[in-house]
Amino acid sequence: MTARHCWRLTVRDEFSAGHALRHYQGKCENLHGHNFGVELCVEGRDLTPDTELLLDFKILKTALKDVLRELDHRVLNDTPPFDRTNPSSENLSRHIWRSMAARLAESPDPQARAVRLVSVSVSEKNSQSATYLEWAEGDPPAR
């Protein structure tokens, strides 16, 4: 029996922003702010032959910082796509996932193009988070 393997890399960052949850019917429907925490996970099977890395953390962290820069110190309700979509942690995690997937796919680094984005989690507090994942039809979700 052949063992299957992969490596997972996780990076974390944060951004500060204000938002108001539409249709919430509670105090969070009013404008308020958070220091949002973001955790991003990628996986892959092949290490580089020279450095034996799946992907340089620097590449992953730089791409995430670029995505978060578009959200940092903004009123999310005024920032696309959240001017149309509720700026919930769920929608933030999906937006960051899709932005990161595009950046990785378009990267000049072949290792960045080879990894699979597993998940993006967004937290408003340390005690709670929303996680977004996508997978191809027929593939099992990441565990």
JSON list of C-alpha atoms in Angstrom, two decimals:
[
{"chain": "A", "resi": 1, "resn": "MET", "atom": "CA", "xyz": [0.00, 0.00, 0.00]},
{"chain": "A", "resi": 2, "resn": "THR", "atom": "CA", "xyz": [1.41, 3.37, -1.01]},
{"chain": "A", "resi": 3, "resn": "ALA", "atom": "CA", "xyz": [1.14, 6.09, 1.60]},
{"chain": "A", "resi": 4, "resn": "ARG", "atom": "CA", "xyz": [-0.28, 9.42, 0.48]},
{"chain": "A", "resi": 5, "resn": "HIS", "atom": "CA", "xyz": [1.32, 12.53, 1.84]},
{"chain": "A", "resi": 6, "resn": "CYS", "atom": "CA", "xyz": [1.22, 16.30, 1.78]},
{"chain": "A", "resi": 7, "resn": "TRP", "atom": "CA", "xyz": [2.52, 19.26, 3.71]},
{"chain": "A", "resi": 8, "resn": "ARG", "atom": "CA", "xyz": [0.39, 22.10, 5.01]},
{"chain": "A", "resi": 9, "resn": "LEU", "atom": "CA", "xyz": [1.56, 25.63, 5.61]},
{"chain": "A", "resi": 10, "resn": "THR", "atom": "CA", "xyz": [-0.34, 28.11, 7.74]},
{"chain": "A", "resi": 11, "resn": "VAL", "atom": "CA", "xyz": [0.21, 31.86, 7.98]},
{"chain": "A", "resi": 12, "resn": "ARG", "atom": "CA", "xyz": [-1.60, 34.39, 10.14]},
{"chain": "A", "resi": 13, "resn": "ASP", "atom": "CA", "xyz": [-2.09, 38.13, 9.85]},
{"chain": "A", "resi": 14, "resn": "GLU", "atom": "CA", "xyz": [-4.61, 40.74, 10.88]},
{"chain": "A", "resi": 15, "resn": "PHE", "atom": "CA", "xyz": [-6.28, 43.91, 9.72]},
{"chain": "A", "resi": 16, "resn": "SER", "atom": "CA", "xyz": [-8.40, 46.60, 11.37]},
{"chain": "A", "resi": 17, "resn": "ALA", "atom": "CA", "xyz": [-11.69, 47.70, 9.88]},
{"chain": "A", "resi": 18, "resn": "GLY", "atom": "CA", "xyz": [-15.16, 48.91, 10.71]},
{"chain": "A", "resi": 19, "resn": "HIS", "atom": "CA", "xyz": [-18.39, 47.31, 9.60]},
{"chain": "A", "resi": 20, "resn": "ALA", "atom": "CA", "xyz": [-22.10, 47.24, 10.26]},
{"chain": "A", "resi": 21, "resn": "LEU", "atom": "CA", "xyz": [-23.97, 43.97, 9.79]},
{"chain": "A", "resi": 22, "resn": "ARG", "atom": "CA", "xyz": [-27.02, 44.53, 7.64]},
{"chain": "A", "resi": 23, "resn": "HIS", "atom": "CA", "xyz": [-30.32, 42.97, 8.81]},
{"chain": "A", "resi": 24, "resn": "TYR", "atom": "CA", "xyz": [-28.74, 41.81, 12.08]},
{"chain": "A", "resi": 25, "resn": "GLN", "atom": "CA", "xyz": [-31.35, 43.27, 14.46]},
{"chain": "A", "resi": 26, "resn": "GLY", "atom": "CA", "xyz": [-28.90, 43.84, 17.28]},
{"chain": "A", "resi": 27, "resn": "LYS", "atom": "CA", "xyz": [-26.14, 46.18, 18.32]},
{"chain": "A", "resi": 28, "resn": "CYS", "atom": "CA", "xyz": [-23.80, 44.82, 15.60]},
{"chain": "A", "resi": 29, "resn": "GLU", "atom": "CA", "xyz": [-26.09, 46.43, 13.03]},
{"chain": "A", "resi": 30, "resn": "ASN", "atom": "CA", "xyz": [-24.48, 49.70, 14.14]},
{"chain": "A", "resi": 31, "resn": "LEU", "atom": "CA", "xyz": [-21.08, 50.68, 12.80]},
{"chain": "A", "resi": 32, "resn": "HIS", "atom": "CA", "xyz": [-18.31, 49.18, 14.96]},
{"chain": "A", "resi": 33, "resn": "GLY", "atom": "CA", "xyz": [-14.75, 48.00, 14.50]},
{"chain": "A", "resi": 34, "resn": "HIS", "atom": "CA", "xyz": [-12.57, 44.94, 14.95]},
{"chain": "A", "resi": 35, "resn": "ASN", "atom": "CA", "xyz": [-8.99, 43.85, 14.75]},
{"chain": "A", "resi": 36, "resn": "PHE", "atom": "CA", "xyz": [-9.77, 40.92, 12.46]},
{"chain": "A", "resi": 37, "resn": "GLY", "atom": "CA", "xyz": [-7.48, 37.90, 12.63]},
{"chain": "A", "resi": 38, "resn": "VAL", "atom": "CA", "xyz": [-6.87, 35.93, 9.44]},
{"chain": "A", "resi": 39, "resn": "GLU", "atom": "CA", "xyz": [-5.46, 32.41, 9.16]},
{"chain": "A", "resi": 40, "resn": "LEU", "atom": "CA", "xyz": [-4.66, 30.95, 5.75]},
{"chain": "A", "resi": 41, "resn": "CYS", "atom": "CA", "xyz": [-3.71, 27.35, 5.02]},
{"chain": "A", "resi": 42, "resn": "VAL", "atom": "CA", "xyz": [-2.26, 25.84, 1.82]},
{"chain": "A", "resi": 43, "resn": "GLU", "atom": "CA", "xyz": [-1.13, 22.31, 1.05]},
{"chain": "A", "resi": 44, "resn": "GLY", "atom": "CA", "xyz": [0.96, 20.53, -1.50]},
{"chain": "A", "resi": 45, "resn": "ARG", "atom": "CA", "xyz": [2.87, 17.34, -2.20]},
{"chain": "A", "resi": 46, "resn": "ASP", "atom": "CA", "xyz": [6.17, 18.45, -3.69]},
{"chain": "A", "resi": 47, "resn": "LEU", "atom": "CA", "xyz": [9.09, 20.21, -2.04]},
{"chain": "A", "resi": 48, "resn": "THR", "atom": "CA", "xyz": [11.59, 22.19, -4.05]},
{"chain": "A", "resi": 49, "resn": "PRO", "atom": "CA", "xyz": [14.63, 20.04, -4.81]},
{"chain": "A", "resi": 50, "resn": "ASP", "atom": "CA", "xyz": [17.14, 22.66, -3.68]},
{"chain": "A", "resi": 51, "resn": "THR", "atom": "CA", "xyz": [15.68, 24.17, -0.47]},
{"chain": "A", "resi": 52, "resn": "GLU", "atom": "CA", "xyz": [13.19, 21.40, 0.28]},
{"chain": "A", "resi": 53, "resn": "LEU", "atom": "CA", "xyz": [10.38, 23.88, 0.91]},
{"chain": "A", "resi": 54, "resn": "LEU", "atom": "CA", "xyz": [6.76, 23.53, -0.13]},
{"chain": "A", "resi": 55, "resn": "LEU", "atom": "CA", "xyz": [6.57, 27.31, -0.57]},
{"chain": "A", "resi": 56, "resn": "ASP", "atom": "CA", "xyz": [8.59, 30.11, 0.95]},
{"chain": "A", "resi": 57, "resn": "PHE", "atom": "CA", "xyz": [6.53, 31.57, 3.81]},
{"chain": "A", "resi": 58, "resn": "LYS", "atom": "CA", "xyz": [7.59, 35.03, 2.60]},
{"chain": "A", "resi": 59, "resn": "ILE", "atom": "CA", "xyz": [5.68, 34.55, -0.68]},
{"chain": "A", "resi": 60, "resn": "LEU", "atom": "CA", "xyz": [2.54, 33.43, 1.13]},
{"chain": "A", "resi": 61, "resn": "LYS", "atom": "CA", "xyz": [2.72, 36.20, 3.73]},
{"chain": "A", "resi": 62, "resn": "THR", "atom": "CA", "xyz": [3.35, 38.90, 1.11]},
{"chain": "A", "resi": 63, "resn": "ALA", "atom": "CA", "xyz": [0.36, 37.78, -0.97]},
{"chain": "A", "resi": 64, "resn": "LEU", "atom": "CA", "xyz": [-1.88, 37.76, 2.12]},
{"chain": "A", "resi": 65, "resn": "LYS", "atom": "CA", "xyz": [-0.67, 41.22, 3.17]},
{"chain": "A", "resi": 66, "resn": "ASP", "atom": "CA", "xyz": [-1.50, 42.53, -0.32]},
{"chain": "A", "resi": 67, "resn": "VAL", "atom": "CA", "xyz": [-5.06, 41.17, -0.07]},
{"chain": "A", "resi": 68, "resn": "LEU", "atom": "CA", "xyz": [-5.57, 42.51, 3.46]},
{"chain": "A", "resi": 69, "resn": "ARG", "atom": "CA", "xyz": [-4.20, 45.95, 2.52]},
{"chain": "A", "resi": 70, "resn": "GLU", "atom": "CA", "xyz": [-7.38, 46.43, 0.45]},
{"chain": "A", "resi": 71, "resn": "LEU", "atom": "CA", "xyz": [-9.48, 45.94, 3.62]},
{"chain": "A", "resi": 72, "resn": "ASP", "atom": "CA", "xyz": [-7.28, 47.48, 6.32]},
{"chain": "A", "resi": 73, "resn": "HIS", "atom": "CA", "xyz": [-8.51, 50.67, 8.02]},
{"chain": "A", "resi": 74, "resn": "ARG", "atom": "CA", "xyz": [-11.63, 50.83, 5.86]},
{"chain": "A", "resi": 75, "resn": "VAL", "atom": "CA", "xyz": [-15.32, 50.93, 6.49]},
{"chain": "A", "resi": 76, "resn": "LEU", "atom": "CA", "xyz": [-16.06, 47.57, 4.90]},
{"chain": "A", "resi": 77, "resn": "ASN", "atom": "CA", "xyz": [-19.65, 48.51, 4.02]},
{"chain": "A", "resi": 78, "resn": "ASP", "atom": "CA", "xyz": [-18.19, 51.16, 1.66]},
{"chain": "A", "resi": 79, "resn": "THR", "atom": "CA", "xyz": [-15.55, 48.81, 0.19]},
{"chain": "A", "resi": 80, "resn": "PRO", "atom": "CA", "xyz": [-16.33, 46.46, -2.73]},
{"chain": "A", "resi": 81, "resn": "PRO", "atom": "CA", "xyz": [-17.64, 43.79, -2.64]},
{"chain": "A", "resi": 82, "resn": "PHE", "atom": "CA", "xyz": [-19.03, 44.57, 0.81]},
{"chain": "A", "resi": 83, "resn": "ASP", "atom": "CA", "xyz": [-20.88, 47.61, -0.46]},
{"chain": "A", "resi": 84, "resn": "ARG", "atom": "CA", "xyz": [-23.28, 44.96, -1.85]},
{"chain": "A", "resi": 85, "resn": "THR", "atom": "CA", "xyz": [-22.51, 41.93, 0.34]},
{"chain": "A", "resi": 86, "resn": "ASN", "atom": "CA", "xyz": [-22.86, 41.83, 4.11]},
{"chain": "A", "resi": 87, "resn": "PRO", "atom": "CA", "xyz": [-19.37, 42.26, 5.66]},
{"chain": "A", "resi": 88, "resn": "SER", "atom": "CA", "xyz": [-19.72, 39.23, 7.93]},
{"chain": "A", "resi": 89, "resn": "SER", "atom": "CA", "xyz": [-16.75, 37.08, 8.93]},
{"chain": "A", "resi": 90, "resn": "GLU", "atom": "CA", "xyz": [-18.18, 34.38, 6.65]},
{"chain": "A", "resi": 91, "resn": "ASN", "atom": "CA", "xyz": [-18.18, 36.68, 3.62]},
{"chain": "A", "resi": 92, "resn": "LEU", "atom": "CA", "xyz": [-14.79, 38.13, 4.53]},
{"chain": "A", "resi": 93, "resn": "SER", "atom": "CA", "xyz": [-13.25, 34.65, 4.66]},
{"chain": "A", "resi": 94, "resn": "ARG", "atom": "CA", "xyz": [-14.72, 33.78, 1.23]},
{"chain": "A", "resi": 95, "resn": "HIS", "atom": "CA", "xyz": [-13.51, 37.07, -0.27]},
{"chain": "A", "resi": 96, "resn": "ILE", "atom": "CA", "xyz": [-9.98, 36.58, 1.08]},
{"chain": "A", "resi": 97, "resn": "TRP", "atom": "CA", "xyz": [-9.97, 32.92, -0.08]},
{"chain": "A", "resi": 98, "resn": "ARG", "atom": "CA", "xyz": [-10.93, 33.86, -3.64]},
{"chain": "A", "resi": 99, "resn": "SER", "atom": "CA", "xyz": [-8.48, 36.78, -3.77]},
{"chain": "A", "resi": 100, "resn": "MET", "atom": "CA", "xyz": [-5.65, 34.56, -2.51]},
{"chain": "A", "resi": 101, "resn": "ALA", "atom": "CA", "xyz": [-6.55, 31.72, -4.90]},
{"chain": "A", "resi": 102, "resn": "ALA", "atom": "CA", "xyz": [-6.27, 34.15, -7.82]},
{"chain": "A", "resi": 103, "resn": "ARG", "atom": "CA", "xyz": [-2.94, 35.55, -6.58]},
{"chain": "A", "resi": 104, "resn": "LEU", "atom": "CA", "xyz": [-1.46, 32.09, -6.13]},
{"chain": "A", "resi": 105, "resn": "ALA", "atom": "CA", "xyz": [-2.65, 30.94, -9.55]},
{"chain": "A", "resi": 106, "resn": "GLU", "atom": "CA", "xyz": [-1.12, 34.03, -11.21]},
{"chain": "A", "resi": 107, "resn": "SER", "atom": "CA", "xyz": [2.14, 33.98, -9.23]},
{"chain": "A", "resi": 108, "resn": "PRO", "atom": "CA", "xyz": [5.42, 33.89, -11.15]},
{"chain": "A", "resi": 109, "resn": "ASP", "atom": "CA", "xyz": [6.64, 31.36, -8.56]},
{"chain": "A", "resi": 110, "resn": "PRO", "atom": "CA", "xyz": [5.91, 27.79, -9.75]},
{"chain": "A", "resi": 111, "resn": "GLN", "atom": "CA", "xyz": [5.65, 26.56, -6.14]},
{"chain": "A", "resi": 112, "resn": "ALA", "atom": "CA", "xyz": [2.92, 29.13, -5.44]},
{"chain": "A", "resi": 113, "resn": "ARG", "atom": "CA", "xyz": [1.00, 27.91, -8.49]},
{"chain": "A", "resi": 114, "resn": "ALA", "atom": "CA", "xyz": [1.43, 24.29, -7.36]},
{"chain": "A", "resi": 115, "resn": "VAL", "atom": "CA", "xyz": [-0.03, 24.58, -3.84]},
{"chain": "A", "resi": 116, "resn": "ARG", "atom": "CA", "xyz": [-3.73, 24.20, -3.13]},
{"chain": "A", "resi": 117, "resn": "LEU", "atom": "CA", "xyz": [-5.46, 26.76, -0.97]},
{"chain": "A", "resi": 118, "resn": "VAL", "atom": "CA", "xyz": [-7.17, 24.77, 1.78]},
{"chain": "A", "resi": 119, "resn": "SER", "atom": "CA", "xyz": [-8.91, 27.31, 3.99]},
{"chain": "A", "resi": 120, "resn": "VAL", "atom": "CA", "xyz": [-9.17, 30.89, 5.18]},
{"chain": "A", "resi": 121, "resn": "SER", "atom": "CA", "xyz": [-10.45, 31.68, 8.67]},
{"chain": "A", "resi": 122, "resn": "VAL", "atom": "CA", "xyz": [-11.46, 35.13, 9.87]},
{"chain": "A", "resi": 123, "resn": "SER", "atom": "CA", "xyz": [-11.94, 35.94, 13.54]},
{"chain": "A", "resi": 124, "resn": "GLU", "atom": "CA", "xyz": [-13.36, 39.02, 15.21]},
{"chain": "A", "resi": 125, "resn": "LYS", "atom": "CA", "xyz": [-12.23, 37.72, 18.59]},
{"chain": "A", "resi": 126, "resn": "ASN", "atom": "CA", "xyz": [-9.83, 34.96, 19.61]},
{"chain": "A", "resi": 127, "resn": "SER", "atom": "CA", "xyz": [-12.73, 32.80, 20.76]},
{"chain": "A", "resi": 128, "resn": "GLN", "atom": "CA", "xyz": [-14.62, 32.56, 17.45]},
{"chain": "A", "resi": 129, "resn": "SER", "atom": "CA", "xyz": [-13.91, 32.37, 13.74]},
{"chain": "A", "resi": 130, "resn": "ALA", "atom": "CA", "xyz": [-15.54, 31.67, 10.39]},
{"chain": "A", "resi": 131, "resn": "THR", "atom": "CA", "xyz": [-13.70, 29.37, 7.98]},
{"chain": "A", "resi": 132, "resn": "TYR", "atom": "CA", "xyz": [-14.20, 29.16, 4.21]},
{"chain": "A", "resi": 133, "resn": "LEU", "atom": "CA", "xyz": [-13.11, 26.20, 2.03]},
{"chain": "A", "resi": 134, "resn": "GLU", "atom": "CA", "xyz": [-13.65, 25.28, -1.62]},
{"chain": "A", "resi": 135, "resn": "TRP", "atom": "CA", "xyz": [-12.94, 21.98, -3.34]},
{"chain": "A", "resi": 136, "resn": "ALA", "atom": "CA", "xyz": [-13.50, 20.44, -6.73]},
{"chain": "A", "resi": 137, "resn": "GLU", "atom": "CA", "xyz": [-16.65, 18.43, -7.40]},
{"chain": "A", "resi": 138, "resn": "GLY", "atom": "CA", "xyz": [-16.11, 14.88, -6.21]},
{"chain": "A", "resi": 139, "resn": "ASP", "atom": "CA", "xyz": [-13.11, 15.75, -4.02]},
{"chain": "A", "resi": 140, "resn": "PRO", "atom": "CA", "xyz": [-13.53, 15.48, -0.29]},
{"chain": "A", "resi": 141, "resn": "PRO", "atom": "CA", "xyz": [-13.25, 18.69, 1.73]},
{"chain": "A", "resi": 142, "resn": "ALA", "atom": "CA", "xyz": [-9.94, 19.30, 3.47]},
{"chain": "A", "resi": 143, "resn": "ARG", "atom": "CA", "xyz": [-9.67, 17.88, 6.97]}
]
